[in-house]
Short mmCIF file of C-alpha atoms in Angstrom, two decimals:
data_model
loop_
_atom_site.label_atom_id
_atom_site.label_comp_id
_atom_site.label_asym_id
_atom_site.label_seq_id
_atom_site.Cartn_x
_atom_site.Cartn_y
_atom_site.Cartn_z
CA MET Q 75 0.50 -25.80 33.62
CA ALA Q 76 -2.51 -23.54 34.08
CA SER Q 77 -5.07 -23.72 31.28
CA GLN Q 78 -6.27 -20.14 31.72
CA PHE Q 79 -4.26 -17.09 30.63
CA GLY Q 80 -5.15 -13.90 32.47
CA SER Q 81 -8.20 -13.47 34.65
CA SER Q 82 -10.10 -16.52 35.86
CA THR Q 83 -13.35 -14.52 36.09
CA PRO Q 84 -15.82 -16.03 33.60
CA PHE Q 85 -15.96 -14.14 30.27
CA ALA Q 86 -13.19 -11.74 31.38
CA GLU Q 87 -10.97 -13.01 28.54
CA PRO Q 88 -11.59 -14.24 24.97
CA TYR Q 89 -12.26 -17.97 24.70
CA TRP Q 90 -8.89 -18.82 23.16
CA TYR Q 91 -7.12 -17.55 26.32
CA ASN Q 92 -8.12 -20.89 27.84
CA SER Q 93 -6.07 -23.76 26.41
CA ASN Q 94 -9.06 -26.05 26.85
CA LYS Q 95 -10.95 -23.88 24.33
CA PRO Q 96 -8.54 -23.82 21.37
CA SER Q 97 -8.93 -21.67 18.28
CA ALA Q 98 -7.65 -22.29 14.75
CA PHE Q 99 -6.86 -18.57 14.40
CA TYR Q 100 -3.97 -18.44 16.89
CA GLY Q 101 -0.62 -20.21 17.18
CA ASP Q 102 2.34 -20.14 19.54
CA SER Q 103 3.69 -16.82 18.20
CA HIS Q 104 0.31 -15.18 18.86
CA LYS Q 105 0.39 -16.50 22.42
CA GLU Q 106 3.94 -15.22 22.94
CA PHE Q 107 2.92 -11.79 21.68
CA ARG Q 108 -0.20 -11.83 23.88
CA ALA Q 109 1.96 -12.47 26.96
CA ARG Q 110 4.28 -9.62 26.01
CA MET Q 111 1.33 -7.23 25.56
CA ARG Q 112 -0.22 -8.36 28.86
CA LYS Q 113 2.97 -7.66 30.79
CA PHE Q 114 3.48 -4.27 29.14
CA VAL Q 115 -0.07 -3.12 29.81
CA ASP Q 116 -0.02 -4.40 33.41
CA ASP Q 117 3.39 -2.92 34.23
CA GLU Q 118 3.54 0.29 32.19
CA ILE Q 119 0.01 1.37 31.27
CA ILE Q 120 -2.61 0.51 33.91
CA PRO Q 121 -0.64 1.98 36.88
CA ASN Q 122 -0.44 5.34 35.06
CA ILE Q 123 -3.85 5.87 33.49
CA GLU Q 124 -5.30 8.05 36.25
CA ASP Q 125 -2.30 10.39 36.13
CA TRP Q 126 -2.40 10.55 32.33
CA GLU Q 127 -6.12 11.26 32.28
CA ALA Q 128 -5.69 14.03 34.85
CA ALA Q 129 -2.81 15.57 32.90
CA ASN Q 130 -4.64 15.02 29.60
CA SER Q 131 -1.43 13.73 28.04
CA ILE Q 132 0.84 10.70 27.86
CA PRO Q 133 4.59 11.19 28.52
CA ALA Q 134 6.72 10.90 25.38
CA GLU Q 135 8.88 8.08 26.72
CA TYR Q 136 5.92 5.69 26.76
CA PHE Q 137 5.60 5.86 22.99
CA LYS Q 138 9.17 4.56 22.70
CA LYS Q 139 8.39 1.85 25.24
CA ALA Q 140 5.31 0.89 23.23
CA SER Q 141 7.48 0.60 20.14
CA ALA Q 142 10.15 -1.47 21.86
CA VAL Q 143 7.61 -4.05 23.03
CA GLY Q 144 5.98 -4.33 19.60
CA LEU Q 145 2.73 -2.49 20.25
CA LEU Q 146 3.32 0.35 17.76
CA PRO Q 147 4.77 -1.94 15.06
CA ALA Q 148 1.69 -4.16 15.34
CA MET Q 149 -0.51 -1.10 14.78
CA ALA Q 150 1.43 -0.38 11.55
CA SER Q 151 1.28 -3.88 10.01
CA TRP Q 152 4.81 -4.43 11.34
CA PRO Q 153 6.78 -3.04 8.37
CA GLU Q 154 9.95 -5.02 7.74
CA ASP Q 155 11.86 -2.18 6.10
CA ILE Q 156 11.93 0.03 9.23
CA SER Q 157 15.05 -0.01 11.40
CA GLY Q 158 15.09 0.34 15.17
CA ILE Q 159 12.01 -1.78 15.96
CA PRO Q 160 11.69 -5.39 17.16
CA PRO Q 161 11.90 -8.06 14.45
CA ARG Q 162 8.61 -9.09 12.93
CA PRO Q 163 7.24 -12.18 14.72
CA ARG Q 164 7.21 -15.44 12.85
CA ASP Q 165 3.85 -16.18 11.26
CA TYR Q 166 2.89 -12.50 11.55
CA ASP Q 167 -0.66 -11.72 10.42
CA LEU Q 168 -3.47 -9.26 11.17
CA PHE Q 169 -4.39 -11.10 14.37
CA PHE Q 170 -1.32 -9.53 15.99
CA SER Q 171 -2.89 -6.09 15.57
CA PHE Q 172 -6.16 -7.44 16.99
CA ILE Q 173 -4.34 -8.85 20.03
CA ALA Q 174 -2.47 -5.58 20.56
CA TYR Q 175 -5.65 -3.49 20.42
CA ASP Q 176 -7.56 -5.90 22.64
CA GLU Q 177 -4.85 -6.16 25.29
CA LEU Q 178 -4.23 -2.40 25.40
CA SER Q 179 -7.96 -1.77 25.79
CA ARG Q 180 -7.92 -3.73 29.06
CA CYS Q 181 -6.76 -0.46 30.62
CA ALA Q 182 -10.39 0.71 30.24
CA SER Q 183 -9.21 4.23 29.44
CA GLY Q 184 -10.42 5.72 26.17
CA GLY Q 185 -7.93 8.57 26.33
CA THR Q 186 -4.99 6.23 26.92
CA VAL Q 187 -5.88 3.91 24.03
CA TRP Q 188 -6.48 6.77 21.60
CA GLY Q 189 -3.59 8.85 22.86
CA LEU Q 190 -1.11 6.01 22.49
CA VAL Q 191 -2.25 4.35 19.24
CA GLY Q 192 -5.39 6.16 18.04
CA GLY Q 193 -3.81 8.78 15.80
CA MET Q 194 -1.17 6.41 14.53
CA GLY Q 195 -3.60 3.55 13.93
CA ILE Q 196 -5.60 5.60 11.44
CA GLY Q 197 -3.12 8.23 10.25
CA LEU Q 198 -0.15 6.00 9.41
CA PRO Q 199 -1.55 3.05 7.36
CA PRO Q 200 -2.02 5.14 4.17
CA LEU Q 201 1.70 5.99 4.29
CA VAL Q 202 2.72 2.41 5.12
CA HIS Q 203 0.82 1.05 2.12
CA ALA Q 204 1.01 3.92 -0.39
CA GLY Q 205 3.77 6.26 0.77
CA THR Q 206 7.00 6.99 -1.09
CA PRO Q 207 10.34 5.62 0.14
CA GLU Q 208 11.08 9.10 1.47
CA MET Q 209 7.83 9.14 3.46
CA LYS Q 210 8.62 5.74 4.91
CA ARG Q 211 12.08 6.89 5.91
CA ASN Q 212 11.15 10.32 7.29
CA ILE Q 213 7.66 9.68 8.71
CA VAL Q 214 6.77 5.99 9.04
CA GLY Q 215 10.07 5.09 10.70
CA PRO Q 216 10.05 7.82 13.37
CA VAL Q 217 6.36 7.22 14.17
CA VAL Q 218 6.69 3.44 14.51
CA ARG Q 219 9.77 3.93 16.70
CA GLY Q 220 7.74 6.25 18.97
CA GLU Q 221 9.89 9.28 18.17
CA LYS Q 222 7.18 11.22 16.33
CA ARG Q 223 3.37 11.20 16.18
CA ILE Q 224 0.79 11.40 13.44
CA ALA Q 225 -2.96 12.10 13.16
CA LEU Q 226 -5.64 11.56 10.53
CA CYS Q 227 -7.60 14.71 9.63
CA VAL Q 228 -10.97 13.97 8.02
CA SER Q 229 -13.91 15.35 10.04
CA GLU Q 230 -14.80 19.05 9.85
CA PRO Q 231 -17.27 21.29 11.70
CA GLN Q 232 -19.81 20.88 8.88
CA ALA Q 233 -18.87 17.37 7.70
CA GLY Q 234 -18.37 14.38 9.97
CA SER Q 235 -19.71 11.08 8.67
CA ASP Q 236 -20.71 12.87 5.42
CA VAL Q 237 -17.19 12.64 4.01
CA GLN Q 238 -18.06 13.70 0.47
CA ASN Q 239 -19.07 17.12 1.84
CA LEU Q 240 -15.55 17.99 3.03
CA GLN Q 241 -14.69 21.64 2.52
CA THR Q 242 -10.91 21.71 3.14
CA THR Q 243 -9.34 22.50 -0.22
CA ALA Q 244 -5.95 21.78 -1.80
CA ILE Q 245 -5.58 23.93 -4.92
CA LYS Q 246 -2.69 23.19 -7.27
CA ASP Q 247 -0.16 26.02 -7.59
CA GLY Q 248 2.86 25.03 -9.66
CA ASP Q 249 4.61 22.12 -7.98
CA SER Q 250 2.67 22.67 -4.72
CA TYR Q 251 -0.81 22.67 -3.26
CA ILE Q 252 -2.27 25.55 -1.24
CA VAL Q 253 -4.37 24.10 1.59
CA ASN Q 254 -7.15 25.92 3.44
CA GLY Q 255 -9.69 24.52 5.87
CA LEU Q 256 -10.58 23.56 9.43
CA LYS Q 257 -10.62 20.01 10.79
CA LYS Q 258 -12.42 19.07 14.01
CA TRP Q 259 -12.39 16.18 16.51
CA ILE Q 260 -8.91 15.17 15.41
CA THR Q 261 -7.51 12.46 17.67
CA CYS Q 262 -3.90 13.25 18.73
CA GLY Q 263 -4.16 16.59 16.92
CA THR Q 264 -2.65 18.64 19.74
CA PHE Q 265 0.66 16.78 19.72
CA ALA Q 266 0.94 15.28 16.20
CA ASP Q 267 4.05 16.07 14.17
CA PHE Q 268 2.39 14.98 10.91
CA PHE Q 269 -1.17 15.07 9.59
CA THR Q 270 -2.69 12.78 6.96
CA VAL Q 271 -5.32 15.18 5.63
CA ALA Q 272 -8.40 14.50 3.51
CA VAL Q 273 -8.63 17.42 1.08
CA GLN Q 274 -10.86 18.42 -1.80
CA THR Q 275 -8.84 19.14 -4.95
CA GLN Q 276 -11.93 19.82 -7.09
CA PRO Q 277 -14.38 21.80 -4.94
CA GLY Q 278 -17.96 20.67 -5.45
CA SER Q 279 -17.04 17.33 -7.02
CA GLY Q 280 -17.74 15.14 -3.98
CA PHE Q 281 -15.73 11.93 -3.71
CA GLY Q 282 -14.23 12.52 -7.15
CA GLY Q 283 -11.95 15.26 -5.85
CA ILE Q 284 -10.97 13.81 -2.47
CA GLN Q 285 -7.29 13.04 -1.94
CA LEU Q 286 -5.01 12.34 1.04
CA LEU Q 287 -2.21 14.85 1.55
CA VAL Q 288 0.55 14.56 4.18
CA ILE Q 289 1.19 17.87 5.96
CA GLU Q 290 3.95 18.51 8.49
CA ARG Q 291 3.06 20.54 11.59
CA SER Q 292 6.16 22.67 10.98
CA ARG Q 293 4.68 24.21 7.81
CA LYS Q 294 3.63 27.84 8.01
CA GLY Q 295 -0.14 28.22 8.45
CA VAL Q 296 -0.73 25.01 10.45
CA SER Q 297 -2.25 25.52 13.91
CA THR Q 298 -4.05 23.37 16.47
CA ARG Q 299 -6.42 24.08 19.34
CA ALA Q 300 -7.33 21.54 22.03
CA MET Q 301 -10.95 20.44 22.49
CA ASP Q 302 -12.40 19.67 25.93
CA CYS Q 303 -14.46 16.55 25.31
CA MET Q 304 -16.74 14.40 27.44
CA GLY Q 305 -14.21 11.55 27.57
CA VAL Q 306 -10.97 10.30 25.98
CA LYS Q 307 -8.81 12.49 28.22
CA GLY Q 308 -5.20 12.20 27.09
CA SER Q 309 -6.01 11.65 23.42
CA GLY Q 310 -5.13 15.19 22.33
CA THR Q 311 -8.43 15.75 20.51
CA ALA Q 312 -8.21 19.04 18.65
CA TYR Q 313 -9.18 21.48 15.96
CA VAL Q 314 -6.53 21.54 13.23
CA GLU Q 315 -6.54 24.58 10.96
CA PHE Q 316 -4.76 25.08 7.65
CA GLU Q 317 -4.43 28.66 6.42
CA ASP Q 318 -2.73 29.08 3.05
CA VAL Q 319 -0.41 26.17 3.80
CA ARG Q 320 1.93 25.42 0.92
CA VAL Q 321 2.57 21.68 0.55
CA PRO Q 322 4.76 19.99 -2.10
CA SER Q 323 2.93 17.87 -4.68
CA ALA Q 324 5.18 14.99 -3.62
CA ASN Q 325 3.23 14.87 -0.33
CA MET Q 326 0.07 13.70 -2.14
CA LEU Q 327 -0.68 10.01 -1.62
CA PRO Q 328 -1.94 8.00 -4.62
CA GLY Q 329 -5.36 6.40 -4.48
CA GLY Q 330 -7.70 9.29 -3.71
CA ALA Q 331 -11.04 8.45 -2.10
CA ALA Q 332 -10.46 4.71 -2.50
CA LEU Q 333 -7.40 4.93 -0.24
CA LEU Q 334 -9.42 6.83 2.35
CA ILE Q 335 -12.36 4.41 2.24
CA SER Q 336 -10.11 1.37 2.59
CA ASN Q 337 -8.46 3.07 5.57
CA PHE Q 338 -11.90 3.54 7.12
CA SER Q 339 -12.36 -0.25 7.19
CA MET Q 340 -9.32 -0.74 9.41
CA GLU Q 341 -10.31 2.23 11.56
CA ARG Q 342 -13.76 0.74 12.15
CA LEU Q 343 -12.36 -2.68 13.03
CA GLY Q 344 -9.98 -1.00 15.50
CA ILE Q 345 -12.83 0.91 17.12
CA ALA Q 346 -14.83 -2.32 17.30
CA ALA Q 347 -11.95 -4.12 19.04
CA GLN Q 348 -11.63 -1.31 21.58
CA ALA Q 349 -15.37 -1.06 22.22
CA ASN Q 350 -15.75 -4.79 22.70
CA ARG Q 351 -12.88 -5.07 25.19
CA PHE Q 352 -14.36 -2.12 27.08
CA ALA Q 353 -17.64 -4.05 27.12
CA ARG Q 354 -15.79 -7.15 28.31
CA GLU Q 355 -14.30 -5.07 31.15
CA CYS Q 356 -17.86 -4.11 32.11
CA VAL Q 357 -18.67 -7.82 32.32
CA ARG Q 358 -15.59 -8.59 34.43
CA LEU Q 359 -16.04 -5.67 36.81
CA SER Q 360 -19.77 -6.37 37.20
CA LEU Q 361 -19.31 -10.06 37.93
CA GLU Q 362 -16.53 -9.49 40.44
CA HIS Q 363 -18.53 -6.74 42.15
CA ALA Q 364 -21.77 -8.75 42.25
CA HIS Q 365 -19.91 -11.77 43.66
CA LYS Q 366 -18.74 -9.88 46.75
CA ARG Q 367 -21.40 -7.19 47.24
CA PRO Q 368 -23.71 -8.09 50.19
CA ALA Q 369 -27.38 -7.61 49.37
CA PHE Q 370 -30.70 -9.04 50.58
CA LYS Q 371 -29.19 -11.68 52.89
CA GLY Q 372 -26.77 -12.87 50.23
CA THR Q 373 -24.81 -11.24 47.43
CA LEU Q 374 -25.96 -9.43 44.32
CA LEU Q 375 -24.97 -12.47 42.27
CA ASP Q 376 -27.54 -14.55 44.16
CA LEU Q 377 -30.29 -12.50 42.54
CA PRO Q 378 -31.60 -14.09 39.29
CA VAL Q 379 -32.08 -10.70 37.67
CA VAL Q 380 -28.40 -9.82 38.20
CA LYS Q 381 -27.21 -13.18 36.87
CA ALA Q 382 -29.43 -12.73 33.82
CA LYS Q 383 -28.11 -9.22 33.23
CA ILE Q 384 -24.48 -10.34 33.35
CA ILE Q 385 -24.91 -13.40 31.15
CA GLU Q 386 -26.73 -11.27 28.58
CA MET Q 387 -23.78 -8.87 28.58
CA ALA Q 388 -21.39 -11.79 28.08
CA ARG Q 389 -23.49 -13.23 25.24
CA LYS Q 390 -23.22 -9.99 23.27
CA VAL Q 391 -19.50 -9.58 23.94
CA GLU Q 392 -18.66 -13.11 22.83
CA SER Q 393 -20.81 -12.85 19.70
CA THR Q 394 -19.16 -9.59 18.71
CA HIS Q 395 -15.67 -10.96 19.32
CA ALA Q 396 -16.39 -14.03 17.19
CA TYR Q 397 -17.69 -11.87 14.33
CA MET Q 398 -14.53 -9.74 14.36
CA GLU Q 399 -12.31 -12.82 14.39
CA GLN Q 400 -14.08 -14.09 11.29
CA LEU Q 401 -13.49 -10.79 9.49
CA MET Q 402 -9.82 -10.82 10.51
CA TYR Q 403 -9.51 -14.38 9.21
CA ARG Q 404 -10.90 -13.34 5.83
CA MET Q 405 -8.25 -10.63 5.59
CA VAL Q 406 -5.48 -13.01 6.63
CA MET Q 407 -6.50 -15.56 4.00
CA SER Q 408 -6.74 -12.88 1.32
CA GLU Q 409 -3.25 -11.69 2.17
CA LYS Q 410 -1.88 -15.22 1.98
CA LYS Q 411 -3.34 -15.48 -1.52
CA GLY Q 412 -1.42 -12.34 -2.47
CA GLU Q 413 -4.51 -10.20 -2.98
CA ASP Q 414 -4.14 -6.42 -2.92
CA VAL Q 415 -4.54 -4.99 0.59
CA PHE Q 416 -6.75 -2.13 -0.60
CA ALA Q 417 -9.03 -4.53 -2.46
CA GLN Q 418 -9.34 -6.59 0.72
CA LEU Q 419 -10.30 -3.57 2.79
CA MET Q 420 -12.75 -2.28 0.19
CA SER Q 421 -14.45 -5.68 0.10
CA LEU Q 422 -14.84 -5.52 3.89
CA SER Q 423 -16.44 -2.06 3.96
CA ALA Q 424 -19.97 -3.28 4.76
CA GLU Q 425 -18.89 -5.87 7.32
CA ALA Q 426 -16.43 -3.53 9.03
CA SER Q 427 -19.21 -0.97 9.38
CA MET Q 428 -21.55 -3.58 10.85
CA ALA Q 429 -18.83 -4.78 13.24
CA LYS Q 430 -18.30 -1.25 14.50
CA VAL Q 431 -22.02 -0.77 15.13
CA MET Q 432 -22.33 -4.20 16.73
CA ALA Q 433 -19.44 -3.47 19.10
CA SER Q 434 -20.45 0.09 20.02
CA LYS Q 435 -24.02 -0.98 20.74
CA THR Q 436 -22.75 -3.91 22.80
CA PHE Q 437 -20.52 -1.54 24.75
CA GLU Q 438 -23.35 0.92 25.39
CA GLU Q 439 -25.67 -1.83 26.63
CA CYS Q 440 -22.94 -3.36 28.82
CA ALA Q 441 -21.98 0.01 30.30
CA ARG Q 442 -25.61 0.69 31.18
CA SER Q 443 -26.10 -2.75 32.74
CA ALA Q 444 -22.85 -2.45 34.67
CA ALA Q 445 -23.91 0.96 35.99
CA HIS Q 446 -27.12 -0.55 37.36
CA ILE Q 447 -25.22 -3.41 38.98
CA PHE Q 448 -22.81 -0.98 40.65
CA GLY Q 449 -25.69 1.30 41.62
CA GLY Q 450 -24.78 4.71 43.04
CA ASN Q 451 -21.07 3.84 42.97
CA SER Q 452 -21.13 4.07 39.18
CA TYR Q 453 -22.13 7.74 39.42
CA VAL Q 454 -19.02 8.72 41.36
CA LYS Q 455 -15.84 10.00 39.71
CA GLY Q 456 -12.99 7.53 40.01
CA ASN Q 457 -15.19 4.47 39.51
CA ARG Q 458 -14.12 2.63 36.33
CA ILE Q 459 -17.72 2.04 35.24
CA GLU Q 460 -18.39 5.78 35.49
CA HIS Q 461 -15.34 6.36 33.32
CA LEU Q 462 -16.31 3.70 30.79
CA TYR Q 463 -19.85 5.07 30.48
CA ARG Q 464 -18.36 8.42 29.40
CA GLN Q 465 -16.49 6.68 26.59
CA VAL Q 466 -19.60 5.25 24.92
CA ILE Q 467 -20.25 8.21 22.62
CA SER Q 468 -16.56 8.46 21.72
CA LEU Q 469 -16.82 5.03 20.06
CA ALA Q 470 -20.39 5.19 18.75
CA ILE Q 471 -19.84 8.31 16.59
CA PRO Q 472 -16.18 8.59 15.43
CA GLY Q 473 -15.20 6.49 12.44
CA GLY Q 474 -18.77 6.76 11.18
CA ALA Q 475 -21.87 7.29 13.33
CA GLU Q 476 -24.01 4.21 13.97
CA ASP Q 477 -27.01 5.29 11.87
CA VAL Q 478 -24.77 6.27 8.95
CA MET Q 479 -22.88 2.97 9.18
CA ILE Q 480 -26.09 0.93 9.13
CA ASP Q 481 -27.33 2.78 6.06
CA TYR Q 482 -23.92 2.50 4.37
CA ALA Q 483 -23.70 -1.24 5.02
CA ALA Q 484 -27.21 -1.76 3.69
CA ARG Q 485 -26.54 0.18 0.49
CA LEU Q 486 -23.30 -1.71 -0.16
CA SER Q 487 -24.90 -5.08 0.58
CA PHE Q 488 -28.19 -4.69 -1.29
CA GLN Q 489 -27.37 -2.47 -4.27
CA GLY Q 490 -27.69 -4.45 -7.49
CA LYS Q 491 -28.23 -7.69 -5.55
CA LEU Q 492 -32.05 -7.84 -5.63
#
């Protein structure tokens, strides 16, 4: 039996994919799920990415396929009370979500990853963990089954990483809220059926007035407008505008800003997983290219400077992956102890922010090194390195820009500790 799962190119896969390099984090059920994700991505995703990027959309039937194989359930903590999805794997834990994100990101297409799971991965968890039974029946179920789609609406034209400065308001009016405001850079906004919207219920009060409100696209006053971005083609990035939208009070999720902040931790870990697999793809593509590219009476890989560049890329990718695994393990152990999921995520705020920065910086450095190894080929449309390079900013800024995340992590880590 082969010891290596997946590519045999050095550093093309995480260490635990080689049975001679075992990990305490993964068991047989993780390996079974990994194989299922690998087959799905190889058979259904990778052959289609160029068509989907050109069309700037993913056909609806692939969301149902992603549900049937377990990809969408894994992105939603695999809720057991939802019908019509595969049974939860034995020994399910957060590492299943990590595997799903990592395997999907092998497609090296930012738009495909975000279009398929981006909106759901950040817009649905607040409903999974804090939604009413009706929300779980009417929204969580259809989204996890791939029948409907959802998006998270936080960023605005004047407030991105500065969340406390949000201007979209939800003013109480009897048993409803009247919502007004404009959201920007909303992943999956053009095709979402539901929006999990960060609103200000007490204008001028900062975090104290922030709440999460679920708004259906079908409500009068909701409109979307596509954005033409540098990368992530197929992700449905959009402006989402709310003009005197009347929303029932029952659509308000409990938890306020704390619910939003805890959701940010999972978002940042997801972005980190995607960025690091994109970086790993840069390593794989560079090594395979350098091995066969004739240059200076040998191959590129014969040049010490090229070998050094690739091994430095691999060092950063492996370090980042190991850091994320440790954070996942902390969450798994907390869950086994019965600790509150929101408390777990709040406690990880600093580390999740650092992981995101670590991964996005690693990706940027690997994309640049890969571009130099590929030379002029990396400047031509259709080359995967050219495509990956255009995704760098899409992972460095969303979910919290790098500089903001570094400052945030420092304040959380140092305040009251010295």
